Short mmCIF file of N, CA and C in Angstrom, two decimals:
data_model
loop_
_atom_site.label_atom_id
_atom_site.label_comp_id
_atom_site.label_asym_id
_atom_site.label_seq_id
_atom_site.Cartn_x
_atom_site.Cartn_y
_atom_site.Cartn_z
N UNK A 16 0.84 -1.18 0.00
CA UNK A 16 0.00 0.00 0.00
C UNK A 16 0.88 1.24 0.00
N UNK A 17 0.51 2.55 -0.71
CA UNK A 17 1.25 3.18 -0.62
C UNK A 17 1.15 4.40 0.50
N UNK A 18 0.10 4.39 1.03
CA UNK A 18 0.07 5.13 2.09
C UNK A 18 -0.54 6.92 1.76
N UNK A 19 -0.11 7.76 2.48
CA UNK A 19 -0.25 8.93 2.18
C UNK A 19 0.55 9.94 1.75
N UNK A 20 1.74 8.89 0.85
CA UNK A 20 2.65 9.80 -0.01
C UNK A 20 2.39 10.38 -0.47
N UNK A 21 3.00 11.58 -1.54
CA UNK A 21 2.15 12.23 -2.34
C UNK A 21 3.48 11.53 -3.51
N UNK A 22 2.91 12.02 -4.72
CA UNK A 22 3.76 11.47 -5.94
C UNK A 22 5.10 11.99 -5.80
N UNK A 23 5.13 13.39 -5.41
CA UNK A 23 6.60 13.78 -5.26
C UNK A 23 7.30 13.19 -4.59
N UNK A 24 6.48 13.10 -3.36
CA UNK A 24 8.05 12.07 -2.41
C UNK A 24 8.13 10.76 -3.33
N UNK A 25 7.36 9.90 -3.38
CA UNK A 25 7.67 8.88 -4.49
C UNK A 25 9.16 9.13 -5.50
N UNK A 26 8.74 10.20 -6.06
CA UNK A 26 10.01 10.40 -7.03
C UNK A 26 11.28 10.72 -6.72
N UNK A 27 11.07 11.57 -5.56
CA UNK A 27 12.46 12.04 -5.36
C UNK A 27 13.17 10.63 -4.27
N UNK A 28 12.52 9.84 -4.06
CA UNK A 28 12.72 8.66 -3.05
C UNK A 28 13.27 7.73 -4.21
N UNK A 29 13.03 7.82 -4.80
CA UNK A 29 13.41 6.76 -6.20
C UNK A 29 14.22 7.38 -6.76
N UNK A 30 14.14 8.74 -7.29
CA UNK A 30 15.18 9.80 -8.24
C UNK A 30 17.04 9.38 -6.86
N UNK A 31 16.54 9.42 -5.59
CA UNK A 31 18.10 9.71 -5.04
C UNK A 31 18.31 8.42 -4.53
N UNK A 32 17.89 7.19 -4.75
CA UNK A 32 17.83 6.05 -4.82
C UNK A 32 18.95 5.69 -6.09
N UNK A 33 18.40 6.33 -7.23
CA UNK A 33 18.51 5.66 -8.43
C UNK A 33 20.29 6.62 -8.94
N UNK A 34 20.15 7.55 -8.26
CA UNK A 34 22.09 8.16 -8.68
C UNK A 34 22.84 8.11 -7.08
N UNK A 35 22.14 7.04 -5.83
CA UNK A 35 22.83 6.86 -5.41
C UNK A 35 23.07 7.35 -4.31
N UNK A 36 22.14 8.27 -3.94
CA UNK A 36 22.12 9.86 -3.06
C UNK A 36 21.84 9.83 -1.55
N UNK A 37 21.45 8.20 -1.34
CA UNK A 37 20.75 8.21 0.27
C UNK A 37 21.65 6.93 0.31
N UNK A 38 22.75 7.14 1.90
CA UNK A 38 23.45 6.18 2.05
C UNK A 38 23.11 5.14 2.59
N UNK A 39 23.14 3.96 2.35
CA UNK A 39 23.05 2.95 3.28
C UNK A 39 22.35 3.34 4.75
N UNK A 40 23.00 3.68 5.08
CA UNK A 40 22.90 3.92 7.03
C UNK A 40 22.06 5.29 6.89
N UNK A 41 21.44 5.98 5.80
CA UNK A 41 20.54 6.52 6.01
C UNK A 41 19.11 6.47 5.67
N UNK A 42 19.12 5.15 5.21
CA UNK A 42 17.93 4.72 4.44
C UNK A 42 16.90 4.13 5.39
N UNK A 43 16.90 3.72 6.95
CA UNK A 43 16.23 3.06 8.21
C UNK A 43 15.58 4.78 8.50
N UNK A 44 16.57 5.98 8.15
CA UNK A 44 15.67 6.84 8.82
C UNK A 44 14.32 7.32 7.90
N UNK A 45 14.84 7.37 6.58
CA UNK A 45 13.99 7.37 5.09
C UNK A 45 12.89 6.37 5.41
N UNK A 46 12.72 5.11 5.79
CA UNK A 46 12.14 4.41 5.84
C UNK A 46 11.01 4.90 6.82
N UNK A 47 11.43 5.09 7.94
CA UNK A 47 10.42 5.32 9.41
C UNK A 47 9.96 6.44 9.05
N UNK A 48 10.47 7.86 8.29
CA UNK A 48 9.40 8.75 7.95
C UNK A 48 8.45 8.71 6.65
N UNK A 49 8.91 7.32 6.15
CA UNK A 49 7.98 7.21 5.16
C UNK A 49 6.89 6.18 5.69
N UNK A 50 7.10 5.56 6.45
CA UNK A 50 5.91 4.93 7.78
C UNK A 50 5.45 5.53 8.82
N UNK A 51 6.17 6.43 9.31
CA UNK A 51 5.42 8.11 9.50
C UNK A 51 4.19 8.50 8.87
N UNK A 52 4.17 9.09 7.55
CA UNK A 52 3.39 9.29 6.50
C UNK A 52 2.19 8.75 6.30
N UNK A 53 2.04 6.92 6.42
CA UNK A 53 1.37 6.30 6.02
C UNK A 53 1.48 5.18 5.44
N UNK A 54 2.85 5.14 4.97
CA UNK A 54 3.34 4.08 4.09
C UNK A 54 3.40 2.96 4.78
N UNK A 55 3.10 1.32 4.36
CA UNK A 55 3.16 0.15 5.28
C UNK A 55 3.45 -0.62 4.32
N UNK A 56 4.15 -1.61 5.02
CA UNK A 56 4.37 -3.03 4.26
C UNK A 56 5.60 -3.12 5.21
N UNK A 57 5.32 -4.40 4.99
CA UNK A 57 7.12 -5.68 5.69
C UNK A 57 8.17 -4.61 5.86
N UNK A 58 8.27 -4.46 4.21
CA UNK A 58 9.92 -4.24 4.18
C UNK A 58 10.06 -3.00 4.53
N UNK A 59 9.17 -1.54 4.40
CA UNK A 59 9.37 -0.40 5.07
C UNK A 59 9.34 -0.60 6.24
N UNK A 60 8.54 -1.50 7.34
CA UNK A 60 8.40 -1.45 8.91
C UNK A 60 9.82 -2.57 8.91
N UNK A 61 10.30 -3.44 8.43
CA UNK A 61 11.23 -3.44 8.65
C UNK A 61 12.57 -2.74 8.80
N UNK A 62 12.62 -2.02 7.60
CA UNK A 62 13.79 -1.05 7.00
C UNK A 62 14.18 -0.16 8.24
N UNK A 63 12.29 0.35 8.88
CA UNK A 63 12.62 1.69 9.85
C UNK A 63 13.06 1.01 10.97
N UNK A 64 13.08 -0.19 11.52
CA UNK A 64 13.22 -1.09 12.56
C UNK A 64 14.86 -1.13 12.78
N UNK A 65 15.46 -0.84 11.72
CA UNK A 65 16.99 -0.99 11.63
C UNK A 65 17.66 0.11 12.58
N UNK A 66 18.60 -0.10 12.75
CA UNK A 66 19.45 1.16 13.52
C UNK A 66 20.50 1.49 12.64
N UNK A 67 20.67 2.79 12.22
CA UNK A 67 21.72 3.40 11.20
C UNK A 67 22.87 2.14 11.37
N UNK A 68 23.52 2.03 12.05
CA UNK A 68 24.72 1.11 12.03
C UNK A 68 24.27 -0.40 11.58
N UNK A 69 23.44 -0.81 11.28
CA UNK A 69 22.98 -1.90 10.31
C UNK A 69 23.88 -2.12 9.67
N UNK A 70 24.29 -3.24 9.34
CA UNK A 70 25.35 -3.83 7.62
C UNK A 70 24.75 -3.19 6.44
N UNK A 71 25.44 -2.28 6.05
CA UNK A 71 24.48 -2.29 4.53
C UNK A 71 24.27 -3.55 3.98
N UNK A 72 24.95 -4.30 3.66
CA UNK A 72 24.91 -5.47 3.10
C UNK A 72 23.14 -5.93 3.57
N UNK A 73 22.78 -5.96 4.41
CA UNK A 73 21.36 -6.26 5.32
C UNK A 73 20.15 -5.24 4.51
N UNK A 74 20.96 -3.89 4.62
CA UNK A 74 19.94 -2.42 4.04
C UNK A 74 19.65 -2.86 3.16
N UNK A 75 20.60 -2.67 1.96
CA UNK A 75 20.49 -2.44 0.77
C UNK A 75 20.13 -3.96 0.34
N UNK A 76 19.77 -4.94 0.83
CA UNK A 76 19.01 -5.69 0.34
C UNK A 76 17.31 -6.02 1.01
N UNK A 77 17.13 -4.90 1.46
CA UNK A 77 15.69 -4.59 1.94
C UNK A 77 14.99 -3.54 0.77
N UNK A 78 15.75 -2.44 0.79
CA UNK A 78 15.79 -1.17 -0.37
C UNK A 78 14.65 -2.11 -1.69
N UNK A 79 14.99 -2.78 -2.44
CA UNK A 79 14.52 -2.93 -3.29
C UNK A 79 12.73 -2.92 -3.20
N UNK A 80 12.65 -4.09 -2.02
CA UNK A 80 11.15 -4.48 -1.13
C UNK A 80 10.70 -3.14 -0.93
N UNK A 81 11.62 -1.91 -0.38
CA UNK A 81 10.74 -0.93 -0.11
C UNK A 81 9.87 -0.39 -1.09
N UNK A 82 10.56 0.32 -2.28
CA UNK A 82 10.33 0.85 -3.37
C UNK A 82 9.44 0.06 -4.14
N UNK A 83 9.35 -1.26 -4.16
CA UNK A 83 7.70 -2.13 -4.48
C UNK A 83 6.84 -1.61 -4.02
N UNK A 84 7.24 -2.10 -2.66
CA UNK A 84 5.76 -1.99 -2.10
C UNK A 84 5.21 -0.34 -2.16
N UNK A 85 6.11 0.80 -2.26
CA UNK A 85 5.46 1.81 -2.41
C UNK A 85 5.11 2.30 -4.07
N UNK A 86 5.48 1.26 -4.69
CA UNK A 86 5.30 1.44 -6.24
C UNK A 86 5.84 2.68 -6.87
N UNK A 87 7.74 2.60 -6.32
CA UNK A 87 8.90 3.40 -7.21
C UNK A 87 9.46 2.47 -7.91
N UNK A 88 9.18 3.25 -9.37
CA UNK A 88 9.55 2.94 -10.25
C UNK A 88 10.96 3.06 -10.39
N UNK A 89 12.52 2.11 -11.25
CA UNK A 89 13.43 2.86 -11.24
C UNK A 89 12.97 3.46 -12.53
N UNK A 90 14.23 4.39 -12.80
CA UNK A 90 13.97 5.52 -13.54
C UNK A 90 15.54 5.66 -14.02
N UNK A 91 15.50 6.18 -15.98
CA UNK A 91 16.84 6.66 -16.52
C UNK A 91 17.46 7.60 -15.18
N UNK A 92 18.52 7.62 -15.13
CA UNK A 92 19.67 8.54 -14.88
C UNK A 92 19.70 9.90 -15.08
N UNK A 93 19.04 10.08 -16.40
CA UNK A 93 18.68 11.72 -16.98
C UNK A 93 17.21 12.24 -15.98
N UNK A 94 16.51 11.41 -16.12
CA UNK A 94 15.30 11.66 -15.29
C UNK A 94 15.38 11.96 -14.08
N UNK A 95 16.06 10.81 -13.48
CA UNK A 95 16.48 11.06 -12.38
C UNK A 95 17.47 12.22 -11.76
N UNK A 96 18.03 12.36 -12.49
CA UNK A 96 18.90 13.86 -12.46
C UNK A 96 18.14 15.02 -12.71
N UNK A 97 16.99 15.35 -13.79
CA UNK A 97 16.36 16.38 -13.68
C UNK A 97 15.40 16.42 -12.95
N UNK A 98 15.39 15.54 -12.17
CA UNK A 98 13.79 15.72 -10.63
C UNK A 98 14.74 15.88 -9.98
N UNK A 99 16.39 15.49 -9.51
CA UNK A 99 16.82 15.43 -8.40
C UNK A 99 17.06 17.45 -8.65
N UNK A 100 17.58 17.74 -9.70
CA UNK A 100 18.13 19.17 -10.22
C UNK A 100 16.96 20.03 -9.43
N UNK A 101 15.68 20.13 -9.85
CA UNK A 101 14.48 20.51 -9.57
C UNK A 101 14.32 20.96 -8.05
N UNK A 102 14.86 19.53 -7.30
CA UNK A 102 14.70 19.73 -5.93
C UNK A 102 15.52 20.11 -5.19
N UNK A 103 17.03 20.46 -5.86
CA UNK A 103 18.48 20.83 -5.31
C UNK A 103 17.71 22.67 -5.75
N UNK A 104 17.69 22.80 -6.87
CA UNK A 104 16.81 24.47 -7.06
C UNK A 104 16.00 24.78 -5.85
N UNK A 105 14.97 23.50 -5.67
CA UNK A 105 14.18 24.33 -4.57
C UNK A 105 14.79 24.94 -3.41
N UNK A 106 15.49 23.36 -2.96
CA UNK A 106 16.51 24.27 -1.56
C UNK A 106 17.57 25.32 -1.80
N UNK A 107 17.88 25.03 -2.94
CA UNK A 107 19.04 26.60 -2.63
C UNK A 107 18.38 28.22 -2.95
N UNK A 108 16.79 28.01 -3.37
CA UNK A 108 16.07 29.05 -3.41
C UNK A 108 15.88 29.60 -1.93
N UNK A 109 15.29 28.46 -0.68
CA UNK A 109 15.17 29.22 0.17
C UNK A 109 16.36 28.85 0.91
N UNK A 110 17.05 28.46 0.87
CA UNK A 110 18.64 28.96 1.50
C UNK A 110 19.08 30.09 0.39
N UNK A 111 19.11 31.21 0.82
CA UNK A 111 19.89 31.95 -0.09
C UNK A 111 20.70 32.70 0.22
N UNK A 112 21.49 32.50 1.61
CA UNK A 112 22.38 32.64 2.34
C UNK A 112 23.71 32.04 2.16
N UNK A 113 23.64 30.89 0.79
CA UNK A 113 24.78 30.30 0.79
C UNK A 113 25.20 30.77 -0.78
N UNK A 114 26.08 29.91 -1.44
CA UNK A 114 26.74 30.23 -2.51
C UNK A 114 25.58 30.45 -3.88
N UNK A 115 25.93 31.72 -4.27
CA UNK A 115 25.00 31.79 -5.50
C UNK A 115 24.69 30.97 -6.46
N UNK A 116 25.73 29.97 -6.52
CA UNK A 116 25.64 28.86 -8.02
C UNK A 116 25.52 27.44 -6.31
N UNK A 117 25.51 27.80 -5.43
CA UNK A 117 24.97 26.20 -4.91
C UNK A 117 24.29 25.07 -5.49
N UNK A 118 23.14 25.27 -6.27
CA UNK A 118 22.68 24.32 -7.14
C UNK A 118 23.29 23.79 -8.33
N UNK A 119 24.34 24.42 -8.68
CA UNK A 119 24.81 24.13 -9.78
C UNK A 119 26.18 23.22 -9.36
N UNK A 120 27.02 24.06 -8.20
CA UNK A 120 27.88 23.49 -7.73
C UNK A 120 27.96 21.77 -7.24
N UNK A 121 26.36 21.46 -6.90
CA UNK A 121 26.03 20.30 -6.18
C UNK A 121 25.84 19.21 -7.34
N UNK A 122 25.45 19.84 -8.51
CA UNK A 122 24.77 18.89 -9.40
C UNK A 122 25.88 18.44 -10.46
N UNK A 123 27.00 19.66 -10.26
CA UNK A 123 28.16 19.52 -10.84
C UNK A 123 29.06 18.13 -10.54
N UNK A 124 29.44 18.22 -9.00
CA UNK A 124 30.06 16.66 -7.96
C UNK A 124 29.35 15.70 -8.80
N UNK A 125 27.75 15.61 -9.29
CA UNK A 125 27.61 13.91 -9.73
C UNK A 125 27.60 13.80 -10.19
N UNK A 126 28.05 14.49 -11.84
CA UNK A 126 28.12 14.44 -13.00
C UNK A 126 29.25 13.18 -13.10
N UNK A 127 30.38 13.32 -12.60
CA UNK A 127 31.96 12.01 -12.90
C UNK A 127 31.25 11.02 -12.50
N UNK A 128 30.20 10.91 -11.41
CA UNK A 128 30.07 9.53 -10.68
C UNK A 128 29.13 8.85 -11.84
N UNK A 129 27.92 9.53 -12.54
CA UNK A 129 26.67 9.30 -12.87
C UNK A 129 27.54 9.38 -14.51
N UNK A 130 28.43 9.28 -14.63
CA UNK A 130 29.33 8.85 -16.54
C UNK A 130 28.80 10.34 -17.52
N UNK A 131 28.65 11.38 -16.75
CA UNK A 131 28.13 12.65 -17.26
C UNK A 131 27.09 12.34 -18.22
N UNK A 132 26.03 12.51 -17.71
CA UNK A 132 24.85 12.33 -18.10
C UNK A 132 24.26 13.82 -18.45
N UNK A 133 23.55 13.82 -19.63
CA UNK A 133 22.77 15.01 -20.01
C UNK A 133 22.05 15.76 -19.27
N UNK A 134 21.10 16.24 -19.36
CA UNK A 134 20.27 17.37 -18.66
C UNK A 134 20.89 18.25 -18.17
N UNK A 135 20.15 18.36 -16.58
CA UNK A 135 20.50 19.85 -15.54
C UNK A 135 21.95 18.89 -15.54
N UNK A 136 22.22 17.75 -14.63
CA UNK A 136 23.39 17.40 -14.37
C UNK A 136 24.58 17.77 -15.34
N UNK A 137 24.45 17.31 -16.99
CA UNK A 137 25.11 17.67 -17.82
C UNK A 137 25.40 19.29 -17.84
N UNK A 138 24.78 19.83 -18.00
CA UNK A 138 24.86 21.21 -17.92
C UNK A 138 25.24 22.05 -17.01
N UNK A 139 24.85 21.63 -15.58
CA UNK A 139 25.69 22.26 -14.66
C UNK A 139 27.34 21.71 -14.67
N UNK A 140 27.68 20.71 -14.84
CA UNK A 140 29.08 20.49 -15.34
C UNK A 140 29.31 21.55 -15.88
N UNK A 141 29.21 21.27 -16.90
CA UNK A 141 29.79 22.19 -17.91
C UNK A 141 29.78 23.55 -17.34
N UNK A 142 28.70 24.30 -16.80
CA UNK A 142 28.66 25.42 -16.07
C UNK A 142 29.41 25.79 -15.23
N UNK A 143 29.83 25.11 -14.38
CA UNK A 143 30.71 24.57 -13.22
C UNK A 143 32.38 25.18 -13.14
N UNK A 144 32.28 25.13 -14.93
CA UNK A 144 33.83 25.22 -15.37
C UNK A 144 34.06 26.96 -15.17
N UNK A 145 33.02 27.77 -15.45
CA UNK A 145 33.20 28.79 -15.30
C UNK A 145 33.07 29.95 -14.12
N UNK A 146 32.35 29.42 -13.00
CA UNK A 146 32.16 29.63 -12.32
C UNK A 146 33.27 30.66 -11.33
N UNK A 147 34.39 30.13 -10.99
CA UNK A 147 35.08 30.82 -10.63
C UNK A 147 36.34 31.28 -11.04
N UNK A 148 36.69 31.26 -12.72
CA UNK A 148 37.47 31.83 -13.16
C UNK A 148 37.23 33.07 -13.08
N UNK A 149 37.85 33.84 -12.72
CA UNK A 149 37.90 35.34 -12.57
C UNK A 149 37.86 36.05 -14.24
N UNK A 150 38.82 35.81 -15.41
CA UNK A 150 38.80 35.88 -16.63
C UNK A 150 37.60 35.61 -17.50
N UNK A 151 36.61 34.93 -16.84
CA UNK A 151 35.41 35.04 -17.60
C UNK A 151 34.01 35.62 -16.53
N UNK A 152 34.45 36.69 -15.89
CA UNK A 152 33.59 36.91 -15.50
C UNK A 152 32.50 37.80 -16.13
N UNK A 153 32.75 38.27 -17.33
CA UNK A 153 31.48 38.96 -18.16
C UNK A 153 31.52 38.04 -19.32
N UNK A 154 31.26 36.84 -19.54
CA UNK A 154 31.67 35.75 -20.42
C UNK A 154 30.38 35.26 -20.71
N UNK A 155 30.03 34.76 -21.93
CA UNK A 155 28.72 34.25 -22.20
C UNK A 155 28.59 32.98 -21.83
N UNK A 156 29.57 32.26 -21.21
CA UNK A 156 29.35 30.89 -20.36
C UNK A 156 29.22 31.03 -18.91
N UNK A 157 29.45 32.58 -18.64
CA UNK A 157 29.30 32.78 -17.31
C UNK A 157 27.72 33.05 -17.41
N UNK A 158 27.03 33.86 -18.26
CA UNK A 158 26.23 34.30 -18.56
C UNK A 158 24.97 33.17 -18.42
N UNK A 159 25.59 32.25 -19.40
CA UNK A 159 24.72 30.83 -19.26
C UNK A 159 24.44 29.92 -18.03
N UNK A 160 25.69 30.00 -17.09
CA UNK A 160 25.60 29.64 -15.48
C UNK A 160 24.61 30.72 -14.98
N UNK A 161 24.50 31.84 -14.52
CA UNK A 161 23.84 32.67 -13.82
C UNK A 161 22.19 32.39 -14.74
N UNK A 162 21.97 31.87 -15.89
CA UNK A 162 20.99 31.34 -16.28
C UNK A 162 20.44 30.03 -15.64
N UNK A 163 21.12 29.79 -16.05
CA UNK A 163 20.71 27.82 -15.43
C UNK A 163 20.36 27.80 -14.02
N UNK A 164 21.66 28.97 -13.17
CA UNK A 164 20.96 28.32 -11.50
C UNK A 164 19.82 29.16 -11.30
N UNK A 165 19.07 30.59 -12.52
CA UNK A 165 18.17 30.80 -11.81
C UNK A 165 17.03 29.84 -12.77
N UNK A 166 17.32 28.82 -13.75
CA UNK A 166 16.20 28.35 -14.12
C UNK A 166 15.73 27.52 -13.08
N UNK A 167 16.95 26.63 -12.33
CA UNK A 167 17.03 25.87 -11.29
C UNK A 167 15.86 25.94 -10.45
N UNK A 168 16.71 27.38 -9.81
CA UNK A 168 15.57 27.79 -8.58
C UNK A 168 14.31 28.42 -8.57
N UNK A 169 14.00 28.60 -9.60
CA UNK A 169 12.60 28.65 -10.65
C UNK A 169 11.77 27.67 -10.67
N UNK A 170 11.72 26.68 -10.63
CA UNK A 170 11.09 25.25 -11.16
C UNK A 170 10.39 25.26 -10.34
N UNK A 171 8.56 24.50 -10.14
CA UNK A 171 7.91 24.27 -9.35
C UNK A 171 8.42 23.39 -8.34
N UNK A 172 8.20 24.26 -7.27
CA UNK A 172 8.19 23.34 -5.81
C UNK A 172 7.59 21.68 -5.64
N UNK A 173 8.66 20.93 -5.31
CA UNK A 173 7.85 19.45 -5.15
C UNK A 173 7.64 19.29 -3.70
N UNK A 174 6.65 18.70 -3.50
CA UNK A 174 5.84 18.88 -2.54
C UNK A 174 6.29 17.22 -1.63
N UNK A 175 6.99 17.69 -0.68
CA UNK A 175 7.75 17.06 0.01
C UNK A 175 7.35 17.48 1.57
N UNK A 176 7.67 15.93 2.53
CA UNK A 176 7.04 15.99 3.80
C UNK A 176 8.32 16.77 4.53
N UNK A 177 8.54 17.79 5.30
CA UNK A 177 10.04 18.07 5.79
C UNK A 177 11.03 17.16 6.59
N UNK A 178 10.46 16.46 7.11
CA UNK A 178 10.84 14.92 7.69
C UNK A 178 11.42 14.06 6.96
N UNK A 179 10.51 13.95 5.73
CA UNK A 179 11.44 13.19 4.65
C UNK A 179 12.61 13.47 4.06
N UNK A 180 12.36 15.07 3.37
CA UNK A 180 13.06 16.16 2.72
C UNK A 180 14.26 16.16 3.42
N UNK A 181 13.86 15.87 5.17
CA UNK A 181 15.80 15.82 6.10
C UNK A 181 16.28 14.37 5.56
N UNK A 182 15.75 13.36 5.68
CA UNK A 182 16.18 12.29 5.66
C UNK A 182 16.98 12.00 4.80
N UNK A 183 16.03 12.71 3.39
CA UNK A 183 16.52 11.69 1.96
C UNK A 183 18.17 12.71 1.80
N UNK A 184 17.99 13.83 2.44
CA UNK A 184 18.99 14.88 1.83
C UNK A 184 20.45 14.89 2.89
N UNK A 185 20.06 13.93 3.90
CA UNK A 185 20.73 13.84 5.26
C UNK A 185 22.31 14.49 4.53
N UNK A 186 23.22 13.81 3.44
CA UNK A 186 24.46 13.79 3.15
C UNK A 186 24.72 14.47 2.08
N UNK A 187 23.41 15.39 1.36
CA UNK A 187 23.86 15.97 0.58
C UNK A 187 23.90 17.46 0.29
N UNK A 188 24.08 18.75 1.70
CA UNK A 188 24.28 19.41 1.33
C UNK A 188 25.37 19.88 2.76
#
């Protein structure tokens, strides 16, 4: 059953699943606020039952059971990178206390891991490069960065539980 997710958490639970984004030893807390929510079955009331220091080896062969039973789909790499992009925009919209290209900077790191994959990910790479050369600072690739992170933080808000939103993001900002 899937409980009282809404589709967004679904995706972004699967989107940082699927490039890798929620560690092992943080996936028991992912679990219990997604049985929080509403969500039930075995393998989520199991999952949340775990204590961070669990074997991954143990986790990550529960992980799969979870994402059934809540009916996450996996998903391309590109996809998954432009929902994860979407939701790295949202937070660095209302953090805006930190680095101006933060969203870009973040999406930049998983580009080597994820074999540089197209979309936002692809593109903030590439963006990435210009960022703090001083020599291109009136540069039309600089121009194109100060584009991208505000298309970023532009994008409709996904509608995420804040409980979850800590969990899934525990290691990534």
């Amino acid at each position: 059953m899937n409980g009282l997710l809404t589709d967004d958490e679904r995706l972004i639970v699967g989107a940082a699943r699927r490039l890798g984004l929620i560690l092992s030893s943080d996936w028991p807390d992912v679990a219990a606020h997604l049985l929080a929510q509403g969500a039930d079955g075995k393998g989520v009331s199991e999952l949340a039952g775990l204590p961070r220091a669990a074997s991954p080896w143990l986790v990550d062969q529960l992980v799969p059971n979870v994402l059934a039973e809540l009916g996450i789909q996996e998903m391309p790499v590109k996809e998954a990178g432009d929902l994860v992009a979407r939701f790295v925009g949202q937070v660095a919209r209302v953090r805006p206390e930190g680095d101006e290209f933060a969203a870009i900077r973040f999406l930049a790191r998983l580009a080597p891991d994820l074999d540089y994959p197209g979309g936002f990910i692809g593109d903030a790479y590439y963006a990435s490069e210009w960022l703090d050369c001083a020599c291109h600072g009136n540069s039309p690739e600089r121009d194109a960065a100060i584009a991208l992170e505000s298309a970023l933080r532009t994008t409709d808000p996904l509608d995420i539980d804040a409980g979850l939103l800590q969990a899934v993001t525990t290691t990534w900002f």
